Each structure stands twice: as structure tokens, then as C-alpha cells.
CSV table of C-alpha atoms and ligand atoms in Angstrom, one decimal:
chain,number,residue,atom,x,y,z
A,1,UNK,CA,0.0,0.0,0.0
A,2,UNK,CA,1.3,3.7,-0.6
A,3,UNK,CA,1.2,5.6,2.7
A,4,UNK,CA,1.1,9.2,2.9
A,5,UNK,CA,1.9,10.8,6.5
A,6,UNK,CA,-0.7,13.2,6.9
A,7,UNK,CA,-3.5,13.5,9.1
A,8,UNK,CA,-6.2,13.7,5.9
A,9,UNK,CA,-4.5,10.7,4.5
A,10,UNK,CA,-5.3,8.3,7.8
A,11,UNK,CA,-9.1,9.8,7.8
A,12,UNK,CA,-9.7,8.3,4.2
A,13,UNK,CA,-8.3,5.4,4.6
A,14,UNK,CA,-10.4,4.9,8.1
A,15,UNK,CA,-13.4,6.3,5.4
A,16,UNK,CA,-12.6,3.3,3.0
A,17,UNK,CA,-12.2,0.5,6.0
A,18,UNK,CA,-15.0,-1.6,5.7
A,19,UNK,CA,-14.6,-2.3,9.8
A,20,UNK,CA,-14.7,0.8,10.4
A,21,UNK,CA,-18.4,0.7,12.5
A,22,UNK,CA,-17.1,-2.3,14.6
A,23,UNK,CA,-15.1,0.9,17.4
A,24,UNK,CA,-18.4,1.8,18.1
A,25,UNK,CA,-19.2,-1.7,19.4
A,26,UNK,CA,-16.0,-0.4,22.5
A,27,UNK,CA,-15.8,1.5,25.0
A,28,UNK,CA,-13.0,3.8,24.4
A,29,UNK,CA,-11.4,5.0,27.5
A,30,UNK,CA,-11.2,8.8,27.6
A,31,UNK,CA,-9.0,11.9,28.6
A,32,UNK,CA,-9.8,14.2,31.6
A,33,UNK,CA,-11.4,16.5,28.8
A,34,UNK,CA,-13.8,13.5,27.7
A,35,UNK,CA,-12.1,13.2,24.3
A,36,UNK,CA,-11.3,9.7,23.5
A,37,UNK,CA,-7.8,8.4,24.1
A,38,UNK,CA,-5.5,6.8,21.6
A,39,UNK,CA,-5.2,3.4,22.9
A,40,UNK,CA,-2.8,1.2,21.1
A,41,UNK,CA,-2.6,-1.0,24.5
A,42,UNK,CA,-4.7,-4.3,23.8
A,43,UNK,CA,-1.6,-6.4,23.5
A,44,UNK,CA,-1.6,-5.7,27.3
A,45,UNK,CA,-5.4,-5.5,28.6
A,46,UNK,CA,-8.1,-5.4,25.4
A,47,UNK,CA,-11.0,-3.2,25.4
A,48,UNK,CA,-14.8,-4.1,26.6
A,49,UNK,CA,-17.2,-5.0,24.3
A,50,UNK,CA,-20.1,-2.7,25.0
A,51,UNK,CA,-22.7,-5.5,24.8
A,52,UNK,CA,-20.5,-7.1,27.9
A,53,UNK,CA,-22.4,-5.1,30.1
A,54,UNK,CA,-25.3,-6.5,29.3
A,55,UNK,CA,-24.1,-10.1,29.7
A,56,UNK,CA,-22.5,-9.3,32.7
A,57,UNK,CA,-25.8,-7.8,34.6
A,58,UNK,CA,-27.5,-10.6,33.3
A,59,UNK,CA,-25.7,-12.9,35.3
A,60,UNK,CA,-25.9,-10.9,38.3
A,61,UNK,CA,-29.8,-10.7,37.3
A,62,UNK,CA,-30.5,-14.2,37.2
A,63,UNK,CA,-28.1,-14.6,40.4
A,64,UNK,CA,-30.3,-12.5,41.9
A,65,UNK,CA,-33.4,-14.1,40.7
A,66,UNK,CA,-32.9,-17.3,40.5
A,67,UNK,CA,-29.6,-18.0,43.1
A,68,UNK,CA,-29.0,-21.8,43.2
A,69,UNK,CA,-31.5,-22.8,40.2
A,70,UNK,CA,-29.3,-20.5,38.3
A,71,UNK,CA,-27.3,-23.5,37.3
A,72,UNK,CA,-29.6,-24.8,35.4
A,73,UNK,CA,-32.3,-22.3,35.1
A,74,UNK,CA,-30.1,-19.0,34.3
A,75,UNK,CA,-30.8,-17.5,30.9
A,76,UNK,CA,-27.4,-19.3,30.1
A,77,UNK,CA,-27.2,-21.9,32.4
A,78,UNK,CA,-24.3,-21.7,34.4
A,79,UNK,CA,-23.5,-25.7,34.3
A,80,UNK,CA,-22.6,-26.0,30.8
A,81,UNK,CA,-21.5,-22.2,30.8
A,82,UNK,CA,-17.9,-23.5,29.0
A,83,UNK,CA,-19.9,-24.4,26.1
A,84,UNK,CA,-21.0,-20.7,25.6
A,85,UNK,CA,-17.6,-20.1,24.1
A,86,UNK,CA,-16.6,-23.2,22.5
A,87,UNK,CA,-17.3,-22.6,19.4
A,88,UNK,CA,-15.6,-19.0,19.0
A,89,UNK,CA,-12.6,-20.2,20.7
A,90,UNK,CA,-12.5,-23.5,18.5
A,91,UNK,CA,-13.1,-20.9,14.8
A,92,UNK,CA,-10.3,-18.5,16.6
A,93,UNK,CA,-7.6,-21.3,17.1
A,94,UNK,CA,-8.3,-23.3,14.5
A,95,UNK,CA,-9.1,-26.3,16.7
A,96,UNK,CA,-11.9,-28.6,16.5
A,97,UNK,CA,-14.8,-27.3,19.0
A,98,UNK,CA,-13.6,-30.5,21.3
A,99,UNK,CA,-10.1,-29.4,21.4
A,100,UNK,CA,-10.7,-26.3,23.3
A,101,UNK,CA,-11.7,-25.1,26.3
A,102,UNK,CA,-12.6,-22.1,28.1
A,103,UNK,CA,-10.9,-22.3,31.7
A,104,UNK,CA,-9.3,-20.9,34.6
A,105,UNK,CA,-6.4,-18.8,33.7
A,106,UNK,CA,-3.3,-19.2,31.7
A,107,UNK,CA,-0.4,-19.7,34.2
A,108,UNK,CA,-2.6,-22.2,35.8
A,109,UNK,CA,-3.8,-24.2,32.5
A,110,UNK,CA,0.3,-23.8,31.5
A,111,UNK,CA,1.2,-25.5,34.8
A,112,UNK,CA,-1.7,-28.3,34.7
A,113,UNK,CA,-0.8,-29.1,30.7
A,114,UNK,CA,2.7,-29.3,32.0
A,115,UNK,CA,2.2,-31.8,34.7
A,116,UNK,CA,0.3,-34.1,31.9
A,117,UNK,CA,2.8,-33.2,29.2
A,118,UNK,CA,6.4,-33.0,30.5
A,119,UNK,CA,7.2,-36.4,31.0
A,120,UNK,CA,11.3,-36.2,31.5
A,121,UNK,CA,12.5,-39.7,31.0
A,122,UNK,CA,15.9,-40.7,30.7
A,123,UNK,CA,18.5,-38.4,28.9
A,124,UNK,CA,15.5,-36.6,27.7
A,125,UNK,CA,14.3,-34.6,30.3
A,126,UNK,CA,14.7,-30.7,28.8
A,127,UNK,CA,12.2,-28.2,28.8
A,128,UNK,CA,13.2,-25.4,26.0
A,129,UNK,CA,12.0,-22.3,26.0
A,130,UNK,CA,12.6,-18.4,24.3
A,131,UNK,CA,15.6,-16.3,26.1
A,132,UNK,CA,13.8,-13.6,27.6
A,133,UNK,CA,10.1,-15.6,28.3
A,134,UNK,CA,7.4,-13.9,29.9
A,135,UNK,CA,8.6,-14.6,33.6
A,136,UNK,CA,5.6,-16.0,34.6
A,137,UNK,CA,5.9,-19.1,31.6
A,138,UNK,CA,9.6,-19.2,33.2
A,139,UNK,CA,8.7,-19.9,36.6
A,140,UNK,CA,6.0,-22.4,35.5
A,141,UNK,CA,8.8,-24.3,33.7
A,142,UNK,CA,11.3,-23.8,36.2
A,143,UNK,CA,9.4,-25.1,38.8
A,144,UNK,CA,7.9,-27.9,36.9
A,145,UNK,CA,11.4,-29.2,36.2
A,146,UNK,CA,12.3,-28.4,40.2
A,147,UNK,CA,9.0,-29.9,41.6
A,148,UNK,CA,10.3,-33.1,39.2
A,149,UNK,CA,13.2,-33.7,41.6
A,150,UNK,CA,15.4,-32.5,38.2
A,151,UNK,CA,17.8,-28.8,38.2
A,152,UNK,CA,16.3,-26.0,36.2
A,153,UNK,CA,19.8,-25.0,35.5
A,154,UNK,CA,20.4,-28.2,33.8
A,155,UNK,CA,17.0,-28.8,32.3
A,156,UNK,CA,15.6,-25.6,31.3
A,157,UNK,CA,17.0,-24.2,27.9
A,158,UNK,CA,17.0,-20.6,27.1
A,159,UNK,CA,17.1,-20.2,23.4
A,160,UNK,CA,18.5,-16.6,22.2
A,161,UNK,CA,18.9,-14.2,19.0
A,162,UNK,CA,21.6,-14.7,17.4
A,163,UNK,CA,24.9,-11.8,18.7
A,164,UNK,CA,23.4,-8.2,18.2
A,165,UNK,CA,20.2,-9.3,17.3
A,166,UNK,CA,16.5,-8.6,19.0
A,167,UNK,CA,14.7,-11.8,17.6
A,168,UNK,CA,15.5,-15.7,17.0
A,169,UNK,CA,15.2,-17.1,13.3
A,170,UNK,CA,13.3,-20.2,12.7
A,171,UNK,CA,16.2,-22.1,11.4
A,172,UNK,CA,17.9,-21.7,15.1
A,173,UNK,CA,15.5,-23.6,16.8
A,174,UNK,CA,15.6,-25.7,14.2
A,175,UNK,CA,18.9,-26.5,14.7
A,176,UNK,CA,18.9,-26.7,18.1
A,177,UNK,CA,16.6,-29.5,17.9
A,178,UNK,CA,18.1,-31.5,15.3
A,179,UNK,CA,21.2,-31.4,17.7
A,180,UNK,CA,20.2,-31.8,21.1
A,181,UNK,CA,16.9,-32.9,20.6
A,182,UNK,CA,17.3,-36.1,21.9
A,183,UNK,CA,17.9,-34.5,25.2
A,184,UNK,CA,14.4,-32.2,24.9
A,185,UNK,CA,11.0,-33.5,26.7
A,186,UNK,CA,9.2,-30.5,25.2
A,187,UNK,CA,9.7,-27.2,23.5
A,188,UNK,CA,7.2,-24.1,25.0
A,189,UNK,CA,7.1,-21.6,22.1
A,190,UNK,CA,5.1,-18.1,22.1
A,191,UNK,CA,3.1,-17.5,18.9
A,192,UNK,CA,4.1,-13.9,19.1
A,193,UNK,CA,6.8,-13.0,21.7
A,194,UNK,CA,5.3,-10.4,24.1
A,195,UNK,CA,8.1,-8.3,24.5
A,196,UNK,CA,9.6,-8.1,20.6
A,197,UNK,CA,6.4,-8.7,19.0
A,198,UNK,CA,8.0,-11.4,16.9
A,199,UNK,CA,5.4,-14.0,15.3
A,200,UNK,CA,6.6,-17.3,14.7
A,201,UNK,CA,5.6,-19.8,11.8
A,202,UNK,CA,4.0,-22.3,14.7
A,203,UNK,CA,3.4,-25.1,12.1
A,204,UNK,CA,7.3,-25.0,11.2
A,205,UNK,CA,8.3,-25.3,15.1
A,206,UNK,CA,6.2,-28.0,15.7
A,207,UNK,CA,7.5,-30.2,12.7
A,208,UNK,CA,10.7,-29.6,13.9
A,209,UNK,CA,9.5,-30.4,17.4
A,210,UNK,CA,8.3,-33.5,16.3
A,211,UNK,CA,10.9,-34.8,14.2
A,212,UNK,CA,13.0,-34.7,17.5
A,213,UNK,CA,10.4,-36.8,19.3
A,214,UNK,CA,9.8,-33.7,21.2
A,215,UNK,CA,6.3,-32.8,22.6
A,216,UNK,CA,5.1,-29.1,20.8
A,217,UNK,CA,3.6,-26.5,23.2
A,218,UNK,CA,2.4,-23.3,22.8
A,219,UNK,CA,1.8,-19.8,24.6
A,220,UNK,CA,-0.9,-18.1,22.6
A,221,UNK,CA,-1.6,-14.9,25.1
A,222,UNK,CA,-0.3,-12.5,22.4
A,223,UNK,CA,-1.5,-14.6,19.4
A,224,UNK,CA,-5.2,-15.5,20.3
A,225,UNK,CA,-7.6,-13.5,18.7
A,226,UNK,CA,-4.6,-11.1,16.5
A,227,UNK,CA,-3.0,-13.8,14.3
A,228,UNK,CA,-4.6,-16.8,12.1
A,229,UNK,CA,-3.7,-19.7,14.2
A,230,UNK,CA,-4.0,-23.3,12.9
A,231,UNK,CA,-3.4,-25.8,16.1
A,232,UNK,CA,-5.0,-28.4,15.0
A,233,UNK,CA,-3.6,-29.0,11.1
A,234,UNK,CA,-0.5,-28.1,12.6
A,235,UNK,CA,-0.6,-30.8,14.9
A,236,UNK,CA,0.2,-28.6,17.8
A,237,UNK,CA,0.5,-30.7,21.4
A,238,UNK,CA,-1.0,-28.5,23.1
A,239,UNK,CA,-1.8,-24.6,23.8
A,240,UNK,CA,-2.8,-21.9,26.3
A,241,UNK,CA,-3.6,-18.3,26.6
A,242,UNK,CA,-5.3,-15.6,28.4
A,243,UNK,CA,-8.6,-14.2,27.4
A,244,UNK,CA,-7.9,-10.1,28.7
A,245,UNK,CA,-5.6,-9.1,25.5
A,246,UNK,CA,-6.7,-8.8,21.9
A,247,UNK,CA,-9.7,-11.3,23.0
A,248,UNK,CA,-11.1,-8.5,24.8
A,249,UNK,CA,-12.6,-10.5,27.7
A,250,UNK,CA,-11.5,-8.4,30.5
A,251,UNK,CA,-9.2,-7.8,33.4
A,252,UNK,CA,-8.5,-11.3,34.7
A,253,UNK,CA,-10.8,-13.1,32.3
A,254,UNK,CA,-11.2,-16.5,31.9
A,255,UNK,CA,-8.7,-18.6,30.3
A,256,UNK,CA,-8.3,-21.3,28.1
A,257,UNK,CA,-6.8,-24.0,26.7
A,258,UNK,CA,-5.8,-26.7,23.6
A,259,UNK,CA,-5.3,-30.0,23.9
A,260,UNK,CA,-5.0,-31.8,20.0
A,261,UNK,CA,-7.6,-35.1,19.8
A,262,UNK,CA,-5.0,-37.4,19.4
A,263,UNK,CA,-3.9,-37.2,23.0
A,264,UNK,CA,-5.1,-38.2,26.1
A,265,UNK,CA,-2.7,-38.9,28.6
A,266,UNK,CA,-3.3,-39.0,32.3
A,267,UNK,CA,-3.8,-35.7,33.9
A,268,UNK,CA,-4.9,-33.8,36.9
A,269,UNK,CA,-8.5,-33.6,37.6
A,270,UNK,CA,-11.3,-31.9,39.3
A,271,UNK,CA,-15.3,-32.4,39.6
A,272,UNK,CA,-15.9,-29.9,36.5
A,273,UNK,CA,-13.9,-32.5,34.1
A,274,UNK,CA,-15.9,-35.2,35.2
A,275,UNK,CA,-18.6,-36.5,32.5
A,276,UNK,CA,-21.1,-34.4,32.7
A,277,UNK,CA,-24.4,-36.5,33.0
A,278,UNK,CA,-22.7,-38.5,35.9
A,279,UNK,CA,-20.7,-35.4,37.7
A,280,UNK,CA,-23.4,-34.8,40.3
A,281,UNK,CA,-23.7,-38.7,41.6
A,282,UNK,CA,-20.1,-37.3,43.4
A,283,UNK,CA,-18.8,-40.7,42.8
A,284,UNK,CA,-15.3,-41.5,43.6
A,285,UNK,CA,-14.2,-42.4,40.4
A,286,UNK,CA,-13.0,-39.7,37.7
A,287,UNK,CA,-14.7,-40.8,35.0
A,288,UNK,CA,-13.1,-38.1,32.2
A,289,UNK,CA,-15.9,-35.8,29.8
A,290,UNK,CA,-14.5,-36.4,26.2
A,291,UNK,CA,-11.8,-34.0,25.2
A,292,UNK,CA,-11.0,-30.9,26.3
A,293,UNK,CA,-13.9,-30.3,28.6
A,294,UNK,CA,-12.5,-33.0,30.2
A,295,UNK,CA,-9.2,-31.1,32.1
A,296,UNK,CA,-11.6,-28.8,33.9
A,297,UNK,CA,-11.1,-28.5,37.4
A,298,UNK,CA,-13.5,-26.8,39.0
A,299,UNK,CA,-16.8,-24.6,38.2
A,300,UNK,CA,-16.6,-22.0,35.8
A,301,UNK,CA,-16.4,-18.1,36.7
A,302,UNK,CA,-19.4,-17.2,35.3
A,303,UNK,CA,-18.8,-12.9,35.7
A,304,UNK,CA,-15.6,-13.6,34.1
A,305,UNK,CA,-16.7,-15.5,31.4
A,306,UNK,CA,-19.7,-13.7,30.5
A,307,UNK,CA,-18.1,-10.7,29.0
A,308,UNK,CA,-16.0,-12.7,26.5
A,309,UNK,CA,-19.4,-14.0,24.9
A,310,UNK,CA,-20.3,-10.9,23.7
A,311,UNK,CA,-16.2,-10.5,22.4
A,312,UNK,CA,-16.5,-13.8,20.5
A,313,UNK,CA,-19.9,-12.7,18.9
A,314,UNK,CA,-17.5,-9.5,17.6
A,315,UNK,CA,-14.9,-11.7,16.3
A,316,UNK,CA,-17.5,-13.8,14.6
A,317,UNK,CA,-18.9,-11.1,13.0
A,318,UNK,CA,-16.2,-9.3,11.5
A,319,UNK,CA,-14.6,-12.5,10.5
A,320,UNK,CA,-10.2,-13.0,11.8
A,321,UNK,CA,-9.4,-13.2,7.6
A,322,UNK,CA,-10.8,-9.7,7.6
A,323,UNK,CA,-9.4,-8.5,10.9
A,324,UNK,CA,-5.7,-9.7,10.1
A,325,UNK,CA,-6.7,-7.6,6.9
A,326,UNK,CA,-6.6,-4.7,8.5
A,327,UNK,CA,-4.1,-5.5,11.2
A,328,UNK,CA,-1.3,-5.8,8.8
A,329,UNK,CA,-2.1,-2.5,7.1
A,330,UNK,CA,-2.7,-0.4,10.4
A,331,UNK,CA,0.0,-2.0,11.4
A,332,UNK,CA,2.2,-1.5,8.1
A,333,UNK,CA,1.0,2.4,8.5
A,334,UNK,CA,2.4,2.5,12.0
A,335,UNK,CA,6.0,1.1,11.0
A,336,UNK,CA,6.0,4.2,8.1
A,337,UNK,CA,4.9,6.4,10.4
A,338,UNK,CA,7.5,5.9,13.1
A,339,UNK,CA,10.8,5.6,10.4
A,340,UNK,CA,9.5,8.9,9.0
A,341,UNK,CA,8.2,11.2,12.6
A,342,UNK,CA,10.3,9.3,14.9
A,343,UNK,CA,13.5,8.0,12.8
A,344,UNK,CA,15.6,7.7,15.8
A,345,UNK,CA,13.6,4.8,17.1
A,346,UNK,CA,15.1,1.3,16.8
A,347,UNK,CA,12.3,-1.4,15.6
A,348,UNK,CA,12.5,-4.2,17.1
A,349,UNK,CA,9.4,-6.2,15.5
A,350,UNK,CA,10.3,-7.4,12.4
A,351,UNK,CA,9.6,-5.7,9.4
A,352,UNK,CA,7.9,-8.6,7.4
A,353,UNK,CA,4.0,-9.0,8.1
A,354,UNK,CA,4.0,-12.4,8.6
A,355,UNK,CA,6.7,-12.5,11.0
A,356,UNK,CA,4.3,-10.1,13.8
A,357,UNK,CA,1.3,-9.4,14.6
A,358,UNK,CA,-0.5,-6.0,15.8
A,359,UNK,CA,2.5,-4.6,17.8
A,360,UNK,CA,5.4,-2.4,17.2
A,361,UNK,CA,8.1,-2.8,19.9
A,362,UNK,CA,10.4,0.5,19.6
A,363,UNK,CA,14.2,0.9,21.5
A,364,UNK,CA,14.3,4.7,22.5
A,365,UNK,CA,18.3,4.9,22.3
A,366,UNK,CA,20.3,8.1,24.4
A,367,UNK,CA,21.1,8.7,27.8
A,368,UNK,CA,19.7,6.8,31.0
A,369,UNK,CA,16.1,8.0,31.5
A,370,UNK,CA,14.9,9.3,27.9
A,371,UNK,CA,13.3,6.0,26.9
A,372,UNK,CA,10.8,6.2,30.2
A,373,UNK,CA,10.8,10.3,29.8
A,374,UNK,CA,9.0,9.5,26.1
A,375,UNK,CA,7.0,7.5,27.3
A,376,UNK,CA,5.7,9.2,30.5
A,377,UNK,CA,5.0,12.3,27.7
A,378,UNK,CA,3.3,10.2,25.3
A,379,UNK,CA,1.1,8.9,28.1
A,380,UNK,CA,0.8,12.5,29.4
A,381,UNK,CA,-0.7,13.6,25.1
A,382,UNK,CA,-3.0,10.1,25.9
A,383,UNK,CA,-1.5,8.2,23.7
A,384,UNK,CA,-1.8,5.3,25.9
A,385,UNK,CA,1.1,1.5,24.8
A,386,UNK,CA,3.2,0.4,27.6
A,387,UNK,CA,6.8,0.5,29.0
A,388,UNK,CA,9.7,-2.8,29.4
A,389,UNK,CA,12.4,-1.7,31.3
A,390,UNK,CA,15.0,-0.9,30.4
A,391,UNK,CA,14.4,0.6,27.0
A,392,UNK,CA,11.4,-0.4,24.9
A,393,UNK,CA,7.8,0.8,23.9
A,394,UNK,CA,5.3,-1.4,22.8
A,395,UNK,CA,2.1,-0.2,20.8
A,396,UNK,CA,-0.5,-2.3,19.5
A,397,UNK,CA,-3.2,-0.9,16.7
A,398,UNK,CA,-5.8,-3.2,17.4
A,399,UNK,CA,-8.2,-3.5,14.0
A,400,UNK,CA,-11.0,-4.2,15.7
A,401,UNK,CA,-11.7,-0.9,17.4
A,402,UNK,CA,-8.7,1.3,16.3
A,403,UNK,CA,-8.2,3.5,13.2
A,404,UNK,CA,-5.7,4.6,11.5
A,405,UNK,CA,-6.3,8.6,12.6
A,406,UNK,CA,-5.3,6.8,16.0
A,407,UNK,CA,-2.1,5.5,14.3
A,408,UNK,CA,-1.4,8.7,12.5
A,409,UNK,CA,-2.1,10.3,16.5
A,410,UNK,CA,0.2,8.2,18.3
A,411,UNK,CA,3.4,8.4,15.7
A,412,UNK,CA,3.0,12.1,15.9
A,413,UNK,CA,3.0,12.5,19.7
A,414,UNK,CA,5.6,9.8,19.8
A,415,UNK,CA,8.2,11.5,17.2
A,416,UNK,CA,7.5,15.2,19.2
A,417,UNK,CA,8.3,13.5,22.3
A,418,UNK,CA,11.4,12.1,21.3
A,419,UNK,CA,12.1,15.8,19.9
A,420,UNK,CA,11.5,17.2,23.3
A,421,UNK,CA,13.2,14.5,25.0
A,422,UNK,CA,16.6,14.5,24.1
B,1,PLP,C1,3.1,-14.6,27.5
B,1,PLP,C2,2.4,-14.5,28.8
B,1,PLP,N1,2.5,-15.6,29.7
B,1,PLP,C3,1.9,-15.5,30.9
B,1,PLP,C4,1.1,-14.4,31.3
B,1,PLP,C5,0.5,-14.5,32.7
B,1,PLP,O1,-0.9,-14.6,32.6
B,1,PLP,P1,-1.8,-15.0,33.8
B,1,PLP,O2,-1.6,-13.9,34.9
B,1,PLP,O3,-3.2,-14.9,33.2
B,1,PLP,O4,-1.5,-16.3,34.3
B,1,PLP,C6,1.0,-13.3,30.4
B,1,PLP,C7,0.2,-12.1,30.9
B,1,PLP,O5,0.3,-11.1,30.3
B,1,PLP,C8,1.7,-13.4,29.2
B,1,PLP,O6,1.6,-12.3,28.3
């Protein structure tokens, strides 16, 4: 696409965007002065569906109404609540609708996949994972490999860039695994890492997972609801991800969590994975529900659930072929916009669209302080993406309720700040 950087230029392309009436389905947080915020944030916490409202005071409704018949006798019954969101999860991962399920949250599902999954046995008892992991995937690791009576220090594998550079290539995990695969129980692998905004070709990892004899699992937190995802044609092991970023469930929403139909291997269980016609005989054998449904552990959160109905129903609607449409070229606009207002600025998301999704991580190079002095400003002009010590913005356009004035808004404010802040 030719870009132009002007102001009029972003208004007719957000004129042409055929998505352009799904913002008005959000609430867009706003200023002191009322006026709307530029919010390139949902990598970090996604905005609410207006119609969640709704959902949400429906369940407190019927609460109210109905208290214990609620389970079944709710508008949705809160029972089968999980199935409410089956289907969207299943069309958003790519996953057949007994693959998925909507669950607890994603640290926890990582930790209970991990005790089914990470079955160190002989010389093979590595976990690998990215150099520079979300630190709450590295302490689930570490400590899975610790509470196995094995040393993190030995078992857990840390796989970095390349010298002097900000993202790892394909072909170096690649390699790492036809070498030492034979040592490696599993590989965890984010489908976009969360602080480079790198996107990785999943299907490509997990053959070369497999052809080690290594099990494939995946972190989809930053992927879920911004990139096509294909888990189950890819073969994928297993997966998990939150429900709060570009899903747009909510602060602390529910989770959830793949598990491919080929496998079912012993696992840690609760009352809610328990078939459901015979759950409430409280017998005291587990007797598994088929598939997914079947890892539950306990009852579902219905107030956190509820608001990521009405989110699917927006995903469903505008369709993720369409959506990824628009998130390359928002996205695409964002990247000219910051090497022409803000040329100082170090990208660190690759440049090619199918190696990211929504986000632009940016390096704000100089002396101690600047990085966090440009952001505090842009946060001051509400132009609202997030901070990672010790030098790096992140901004996410997020196609589903930004536009590309909002791009053209925050490159602006970002390039004057860097002016300002030398
Ligand atoms: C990649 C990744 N892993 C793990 C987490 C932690 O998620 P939770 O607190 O829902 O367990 C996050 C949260 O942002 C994340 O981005």
C-alpha cells in the first residue's frame, strides 16, 4: 500500500475500512477533557465489548433471581457455561470445538498441561524455551522441572537471537533441535513473543518439534484473537492463553486452553472435568468428559466468562481473515509512520507481516532515562502502549476498534516527544 503521512491521508483510509463501524461496538477510555484516548494498549489488557455489560448484569440478574436454580435455570445456564464459548474459541484457534476449552487462567492451565505433558525420562528430560520468556511461563517451567526432583539449571533451555540481534530465526530452533533434541522432553514456544512482537511460523516449530520426538507446546496470550492460528492442522501438542488481551474478555478473564484429539494422557483432575451426565452422583471415580472439557477442574467463573461472549460474537462477525486484513495495514502504517516522525527509534518487531502481529516494539536509544521520559510524555498527550524496562515501547493498533487517525495520533505524539526528550 502507498502511505502518505498526513493526518487527511489516515481519515480516508479509516473512510474506505469496511470495519470501520465495529469501534463503536467499545468503550474507548477517555481523557480528563472526555475526548477519547489513543489506545494502542490491547496487546496488554483489550478493550470491553459494549454488549458485555449487558451479559455481565445478566448474570448478576438471574443470580439475583434465581440464586441456586441458576445452574440450570439461568438465561445461560451456568452448568454448561464453557460451552458458551466453545465454538468461538474453537473458529479462533483453528481447533476442533472438542479441542478447546474455556478455563481458569493461563499460568494455571500452563502448569496443569505441564504436569500431563512434560514427561522427563531418561537423557530426555529438557524443557526449551525463548531467552527472555514472559517470567511467569519461566517460573512455571522452572518449577515444573524443580518440583520433578530434576535442576532448572540443567533442564531448562534458554534459546537466544543470534549476537546483536533482537529476535530468533526459525532455522535456530531448528537447529537446536536436530542437535540436542534427543535431550528435549518438550519445547514451549510463544506464537508472538510479548516483548519483541516477533510471530513465529507455529506449524514450522512444531515439525521440527516432532521430528525430535519432542512434545510441541504453545503460549498463545499475544496470538489469540490477533493472528490466524491453525493448532489443529499443525498438529500442535497443546496450547494456552489468556482471554484479557486482543480477546477482549477483560481484566483477569477466563482462560483457556488446547489440547490436539490425538492425545489423552493421564492428567490432573477436578469435579468440572468429570462427564457431565454422571458429575453430580459425586462418585469416587473420575470418569473423564471427552476432550478438552475433560481437564476442567472446578466450576466456571461465570462474571468472568460472560463478557468474553459478547467478544466472540464481535470476532464472529467481522470474521479473523478480515481483521488480520486490517491489522497488517494499520500496522504496516504505524511502522512508516515511526521511520519517517520518529526515525531515531530502533524497531525491534520485524519488518515482514507475517513475522508479527499488531505490535510495534520500539528501543528509545540516548542517555539513562529518555526511553521512560518519552513514554511518561506520550502517556501525558493520551497516547496510551506500555513500557519494558529498560528501553522499549510497545504499541499495538488493534483492527478491531482502532483507526488509523489513531495510528497517524500516536506516531505524531511519539516523534515530538522524542524531539522534546533528548
Ligand atoms: C506470555 C504470557 N504468559 C503468561 C502471562 C500471565 O498470565 P496470567 O496472569 O493470566 O497467568 C502473560 C500475561 O500477560 C503473558 O503475556
Amino acid at each position: 500500500m502507498n502511505y502518505d503521512p498526513t493526518l487527511e491521508f489516515a481519515r480516508r483510509l479509516d473512510e474506505a475500512d469496511a470495519l470501520r463501524a465495529f469501534r463503536g461496538r467499545y468503550a474507548l477510555p477517555r481523557d480528563a477533557e472526555g475526548e477519547p484516548l489513543v489506545y494502542l494498549c490491547g496487546h496488554s489488557l483489550g478493550l470491553m465489548p459494549l454488549a458485555a455489560r449487558g451479559l455481565v448484569l445478566e448474570e448478576l440478574d438471574d443470580w439475583a433471581q434465581l440464586a441456586v436454580f441458576g445452574h440450570e435455570h439461568a438465561r445461560r445456564p451456568w452448568i454448561p457455561y464453557h460451552e458458551n464459548l466453545r465454538d468461538g474459541l474453537a473458529s479462533l484457534t483453528g481447533a476442533r470445538a472438542t479441542e478447546v476449552v474455556a478455563m481458569s487462567s493461563l499460568t494455571v492451565n500452563l502448569h496443569l498441561l505441564l504436569a500431563a505433558f512434560y514427561r522427563p525420562s531418561g537423557a530426555r528430560r529438557r524443557i526449551v524455551i525463548e531467552a527472555g520468556a514472559f517470567s511467569s511461563d519461566r517460573h512455571a517451567v522452572a518449577s515444573q522441572i524443580a518440583w520433578r526432583g530434576l535442576d532448572p539449571e540443567e533442564a531448562l533451555v534458554e534459546l537466544s537471537p543470534a549476537a546483536g540481534a533482537d529476535t530468533i530465526a526459525e532455522e535456530s530452533i531448528e537447529a537446536y533441535l536436530e542437535e540436542q533434541g534427543d535431550k528435549v522432553a518438550l519445547l514451549l514456544w510463544p506464537g508472538v513473543q510479548y516483548r519483541t512482537g516477533q510471530a513465529f511460523d507455529l506449524g514450522r516449530i512444531v515439525r521440527a518439534a516432532h521430528r525430535a520426538g519432542c512434545v510441541a507446546g504453545l503460549d498463545l496470550a499475544h496470538s489469540i484473537g490477533n493472528m490466524p492460528l491453525a493448532l489443529h492442522d499443525i498438529d500442535a501438542d497443546f496450547a494456552v492463553w489468556c482471554s484479557y488481551k486482543y480477546l477482549n474478555g477483560g481484566p483477569g478473564a477466563i482462560g483457556g486452553c488446547f489440547i490436539h484429539e490425538r492425545h489423552d494422557p493421564p492428567h490432573l483432575a477436578g469435579w468440572w472435568g468429570h462427564e457431565a451426565a454422571t458429575r453430580f452422583h459425586m462418585g469416587p471415580e473420575f470418569q473423564a468428559a471427552a476432550g478438552a472439557a475433560g481437564w476442567q477442574i472446578s466450576n466456571p467463573p461465570i462474571l468472568s466468562a460472560a463478557p468474553l461472549i459478547a467478544s466472540l460474537a464481535l470476532f464472529e462477525q467481522t470474521g479473523l481473515h478480515r481483521l488480520r486484513q486490517k491489522s497488517v495495514a494499520l500496522t504496516g502504517y504505524l511502522e512508516y509512520l515511526i521511520d519517517r516522525l520518529a526515525p531515531d527509534l530502533q524497531l525491534i518487531t520485524p519488518r515482514a507481516p507475517d513475522s508479527r502481529g499488531c505490535q510495534l516494539s520500539v528501543r528509545v536509544n540516548g542517555p539513562p532515562g529518555r526511553g521512560q521520559r518519552v513514554f511518561d510524555t506520550l502517556t501525558a498527550r493520551g497516547v496510551i502502549g506500555d513500557w519494558r524496562q529498560p528501553d522499549t515501547i510497545r504499541l499495538a493498533p488493534t483492527p478491531l476498534y482502532n483507526t488509523f487517525a489513531d495510528v497517524f495520533r500516536g506516531a505524531e505524539a511519539l516523534g515530538r516527544a522524542l524531539r522534546e526528550q533528548r
